[in-house]
GROMACS .gro file of C-alpha atoms in nm:
model
  220
    1MET     CA    1  -6.859   3.395   9.798
    2PRO     CA    2  -6.630   3.196   9.591
    3GLU     CA    3  -6.446   3.538   9.466
    4ALA     CA    4  -6.382   3.655   9.841
    5PRO     CA    5  -6.355   3.332  10.036
    6GLY     CA    6  -6.205   3.501  10.341
    7TRP     CA    7  -6.506   3.746  10.376
    8ALA     CA    8  -6.768   3.503  10.380
    9PRO     CA    9  -6.799   3.412  10.729
   10ARG     CA   10  -6.727   3.785  10.841
   11LEU     CA   11  -6.990   3.894  10.610
   12SER     CA   12  -7.248   3.677  10.862
   13ILE     CA   13  -7.187   3.998  11.096
   14PRO     CA   14  -7.341   4.282  10.938
   15TYR     CA   15  -7.629   4.031  10.854
   16PHE     CA   16  -7.686   3.936  11.207
   17LEU     CA   17  -7.671   4.302  11.289
   18SER     CA   18  -7.897   4.420  11.014
   19GLY     CA   19  -8.141   4.161  11.154
   20ILE     CA   20  -8.144   4.309  11.545
   21ALA     CA   21  -8.158   4.617  11.354
   22ILE     CA   22  -8.487   4.589  11.170
   23ALA     CA   23  -8.638   4.410  11.479
   24ILE     CA   24  -8.533   4.731  11.675
   25PHE     CA   25  -8.669   4.972  11.401
   26LEU     CA   26  -9.031   4.797  11.414
   27LEU     CA   27  -9.049   4.799  11.755
   28ARG     CA   28  -8.991   5.181  11.764
   29LEU     CA   29  -9.256   5.255  11.518
   30PRO     CA   30  -9.634   5.370  11.605
   31VAL     CA   31  -9.801   5.120  11.748
   32LEU     CA   32  -9.996   4.909  11.397
   33ASN     CA   33 -10.310   4.812  11.450
   34ILE     CA   34 -10.345   4.547  11.216
   35PRO     CA   35 -10.710   4.501  11.088
   36ARG     CA   36 -10.855   4.162  11.025
   37LEU     CA   37 -10.987   4.025  10.671
   38ASN     CA   38 -11.326   3.984  10.766
   39LEU     CA   39 -11.426   3.664  10.603
   40ARG     CA   40 -11.754   3.668  10.725
   41GLY     CA   41 -11.843   3.977  10.584
   42ARG     CA   42 -11.894   3.845  10.239
   43LYS     CA   43 -12.202   4.169  10.118
   44ASP     CA   44 -11.867   4.394  10.245
   45PRO     CA   45 -11.744   4.500   9.916
   46VAL     CA   46 -11.431   4.602  10.039
   47THR     CA   47 -11.369   4.221  10.143
   48VAL     CA   48 -11.452   4.107   9.842
   49TYR     CA   49 -11.220   4.307   9.611
   50ARG     CA   50 -10.932   4.207   9.895
   51LEU     CA   51 -11.037   3.830   9.822
   52ALA     CA   52 -11.066   3.916   9.432
   53ALA     CA   53 -10.707   4.022   9.424
   54ILE     CA   54 -10.587   3.767   9.642
   55GLY     CA   55 -10.767   3.502   9.419
   56LEU     CA   56 -10.619   3.647   9.096
   57MET     CA   57 -10.257   3.667   9.243
   58GLY     CA   58 -10.291   3.297   9.295
   59MET     CA   59 -10.379   3.237   8.951
   60ILE     CA   60 -10.174   3.453   8.817
   61LEU     CA   61  -9.871   3.247   9.041
   62TYR     CA   62  -9.973   2.923   8.920
   63THR     CA   63  -9.966   3.021   8.547
   64TRP     CA   64  -9.625   3.142   8.602
   65CYS     CA   65  -9.510   2.873   8.797
   66ARG     CA   66  -9.600   2.601   8.550
   67ILE     CA   67  -9.425   2.781   8.267
   68TRP     CA   68  -9.091   2.840   8.505
   69PHE     CA   69  -9.131   2.485   8.615
   70GLU     CA   70  -9.118   2.319   8.274
   71ASP     CA   71  -8.817   2.569   8.180
   72TRP     CA   72  -8.643   2.483   8.500
   73THR     CA   73  -8.535   2.170   8.621
   74ILE     CA   74  -8.433   2.125   8.997
   75ASP     CA   75  -8.103   2.063   8.884
   76ILE     CA   76  -7.736   2.150   9.004
   77ALA     CA   77  -7.636   2.287   8.690
   78ASN     CA   78  -7.912   2.572   8.743
   79ALA     CA   79  -7.851   2.595   9.103
   80ASP     CA   80  -7.770   2.360   9.438
   81MET     CA   81  -8.028   2.533   9.646
   82LEU     CA   82  -8.333   2.302   9.568
   83PRO     CA   83  -8.141   1.971   9.501
   84VAL     CA   84  -7.933   1.970   9.895
   85ILE     CA   85  -8.295   2.045  10.049
   86LYS     CA   86  -8.442   1.774   9.851
   87VAL     CA   87  -8.182   1.533   9.937
   88MET     CA   88  -8.205   1.657  10.354
   89GLY     CA   89  -8.582   1.598  10.281
   90GLU     CA   90  -8.538   1.229  10.109
   91ARG     CA   91  -8.293   1.184  10.392
   92PHE     CA   92  -8.525   1.243  10.662
   93LEU     CA   93  -8.834   1.063  10.507
   94ALA     CA   94  -8.618   0.715  10.491
   95GLY     CA   95  -8.567   0.748  10.898
   96GLU     CA   96  -8.174   0.881  10.847
   97HIS     CA   97  -8.220   1.141  11.098
   98SER     CA   98  -7.866   1.130  11.227
   99HIS     CA   99  -7.773   1.176  10.857
  100ILE     CA  100  -7.972   1.428  10.716
  101TYR     CA  101  -7.637   1.704  10.762
  102ASP     CA  102  -7.408   1.398  10.656
  103ARG     CA  103  -7.208   1.544  10.296
  104ILE     CA  104  -7.399   1.483   9.966
  105PRO     CA  105  -7.124   1.321   9.769
  106TRP     CA  106  -7.283   1.349   9.398
  107ILE     CA  107  -7.336   1.715   9.460
  108TRP     CA  108  -7.004   1.973   9.419
  109ASN     CA  109  -6.810   1.651   9.534
  110GLY     CA  110  -6.951   1.635   9.886
  111VAL     CA  111  -7.101   1.948   9.951
  112GLN     CA  112  -7.224   2.030  10.357
  113PRO     CA  113  -7.590   2.059  10.360
  114ILE     CA  114  -7.648   2.435  10.574
  115TYR     CA  115  -8.000   2.472  10.598
  116LEU     CA  116  -8.164   2.498  10.935
  117PRO     CA  117  -8.492   2.272  10.965
  118ALA     CA  118  -8.684   2.541  10.962
  119MET     CA  119  -8.587   2.565  10.582
  120TRP     CA  120  -8.598   2.235  10.453
  121GLN     CA  121  -8.887   2.060  10.646
  122PRO     CA  122  -9.165   2.262  10.478
  123TYR     CA  123  -9.084   2.095  10.190
  124VAL     CA  124  -9.100   1.737  10.312
  125PRO     CA  125  -9.478   1.673  10.247
  126PHE     CA  126  -9.409   1.762   9.883
  127ILE     CA  127  -9.114   1.540   9.862
  128ALA     CA  128  -9.302   1.278   9.995
  129MET     CA  129  -9.597   1.298   9.736
  130GLY     CA  130  -9.404   1.347   9.427
  131LEU     CA  131  -9.473   1.681   9.383
  132ASP     CA  132  -9.292   1.957   9.238
  133MET     CA  133  -9.113   2.142   9.579
  134ARG     CA  134  -9.090   2.443   9.436
  135TRP     CA  135  -9.520   2.501   9.501
  136VAL     CA  136  -9.403   2.550   9.836
  137THR     CA  137  -9.220   2.867   9.748
  138ALA     CA  138  -9.502   2.960   9.532
  139ALA     CA  139  -9.728   2.905   9.863
  140CYS     CA  140  -9.498   3.109  10.075
  141LEU     CA  141  -9.487   3.422   9.772
  142LEU     CA  142  -9.909   3.381   9.730
  143PHE     CA  143  -9.929   3.455  10.161
  144SER     CA  144  -9.691   3.690  10.183
  145PHE     CA  145  -9.822   3.919   9.890
  146GLY     CA  146 -10.180   3.850  10.044
  147VAL     CA  147 -10.095   3.911  10.398
  148PHE     CA  148 -10.008   4.285  10.232
  149VAL     CA  149 -10.338   4.308  10.084
  150ALA     CA  150 -10.545   4.194  10.342
  151ILE     CA  151 -10.348   4.465  10.570
  152TYR     CA  152 -10.357   4.754  10.320
  153ARG     CA  153 -10.546   5.056  10.425
  154PRO     CA  154 -10.513   5.340  10.149
  155GLN     CA  155 -10.731   5.555  10.358
  156THR     CA  156 -10.435   5.633  10.596
  157HIS     CA  157 -10.133   5.825  10.463
  158ARG     CA  158 -10.265   5.830  10.093
  159TYR     CA  159 -10.004   5.942   9.894
  160LEU     CA  160  -9.723   5.627  10.114
  161SER     CA  161 -10.022   5.380  10.089
  162PHE     CA  162 -10.037   5.447   9.663
  163PHE     CA  163  -9.656   5.447   9.663
  164LEU     CA  164  -9.638   5.127   9.874
  165ALA     CA  165  -9.943   4.970   9.649
  166VAL     CA  166  -9.743   5.071   9.322
  167ILE     CA  167  -9.373   4.878   9.509
  168ALA     CA  168  -9.569   4.597   9.651
  169PHE     CA  169  -9.709   4.541   9.244
  170LEU     CA  170  -9.386   4.557   9.043
  171LEU     CA  171  -9.253   4.355   9.305
  172PHE     CA  172  -9.490   4.083   9.275
  173TRP     CA  173  -9.476   4.126   8.935
  174TRP     CA  174  -9.070   4.110   8.903
  175ILE     CA  175  -9.085   3.784   9.084
  176VAL     CA  176  -9.333   3.623   8.926
  177ALA     CA  177  -9.293   3.717   8.569
  178ASP     CA  178  -8.939   3.758   8.568
  179ASN     CA  179  -8.712   3.430   8.601
  180THR     CA  180  -8.387   3.640   8.593
  181ALA     CA  181  -8.342   3.618   8.983
  182GLY     CA  182  -8.506   3.278   8.969
  183ILE     CA  183  -8.644   3.300   9.284
  184ILE     CA  184  -8.958   3.085   9.167
  185SER     CA  185  -8.768   2.823   8.995
  186VAL     CA  186  -8.425   2.715   9.133
  187SER     CA  187  -8.432   2.886   9.499
  188GLU     CA  188  -8.592   2.892   9.841
  189GLU     CA  189  -8.612   3.259   9.882
  190GLY     CA  190  -8.969   3.223   9.873
  191THR     CA  191  -8.990   3.071  10.224
  192VAL     CA  192  -8.750   3.320  10.368
  193ILE     CA  193  -9.000   3.614  10.262
  194ALA     CA  194  -9.274   3.425  10.444
  195TYR     CA  195  -9.031   3.418  10.749
  196TYR     CA  196  -8.968   3.755  10.725
  197VAL     CA  197  -9.337   3.857  10.730
  198LEU     CA  198  -9.446   3.630  10.967
  199LEU     CA  199  -9.139   3.821  11.222
  200VAL     CA  200  -9.295   4.175  11.118
  201LEU     CA  201  -9.636   4.025  11.216
  202ALA     CA  202  -9.527   3.881  11.512
  203LEU     CA  203  -9.302   4.206  11.632
  204VAL     CA  204  -9.593   4.468  11.535
  205SER     CA  205  -9.864   4.249  11.708
  206GLY     CA  206  -9.672   4.161  12.010
  207ARG     CA  207  -9.620   4.545  12.079
  208LEU     CA  208  -9.995   4.620  11.992
  209LEU     CA  209 -10.071   4.354  12.307
  210ALA     CA  210  -9.850   4.547  12.516
  211ASP     CA  211  -9.979   4.859  12.432
  212ARG     CA  212 -10.298   4.727  12.485
  213HIS     CA  213 -10.191   4.543  12.830
  214ARG     CA  214 -10.057   4.898  12.932
  215ARG     CA  215 -10.346   5.058  12.860
  216LEU     CA  216 -10.575   4.847  13.085
  217ALA     CA  217 -10.326   4.896  13.313
  218VAL     CA  218 -10.354   5.206  13.346
  219TYR     CA  219 -10.770   5.217  13.341
  220ALA     CA  220 -10.745   4.973  13.625
   0.00000   0.00000   0.00000
């Protein structure tokens, strides 16, 4: 926050507390039974619809990504996140493991890389193959929304489920079709979203397994 540099370190505290609060809230929710997508049940129309919806999202995402990638290049003039991550990946591929977090002289007169390995390592294979590293962001977004489609059950809490479906659709369309936020074209936020989805699945699934173990212990 260049407009308030003194507040930047202090803001990490509410961010940290917010993450803890979200985790506690998820653990206190009623146990959620996460259904599995029956890939073998190809004759099941519901499974076919879900797979078709995920495939359609993939095609829409691919089409819009091609547009945004052509209009916006990976350049510090647009944003510095991806250029910094690219340099970190290139240093890793060059075997300069001890210099990954060295300052980058040609970005803002020596910017200090701050991204943890979980943030920049997913981009390394695409950097090595010479592909546009933003496809990692696209894949993470497809995974995140695909998880929602796979576990979405409109039969329970019908009105709430309808509301969630509308919000999910609007969020997907806003991210993909509107480049104002630059989530796809200039940022790494798609990876962050995927990590949050994995966190929610881990917390909820872990609580589900713990509940099953308690029930088995009572029956035993």
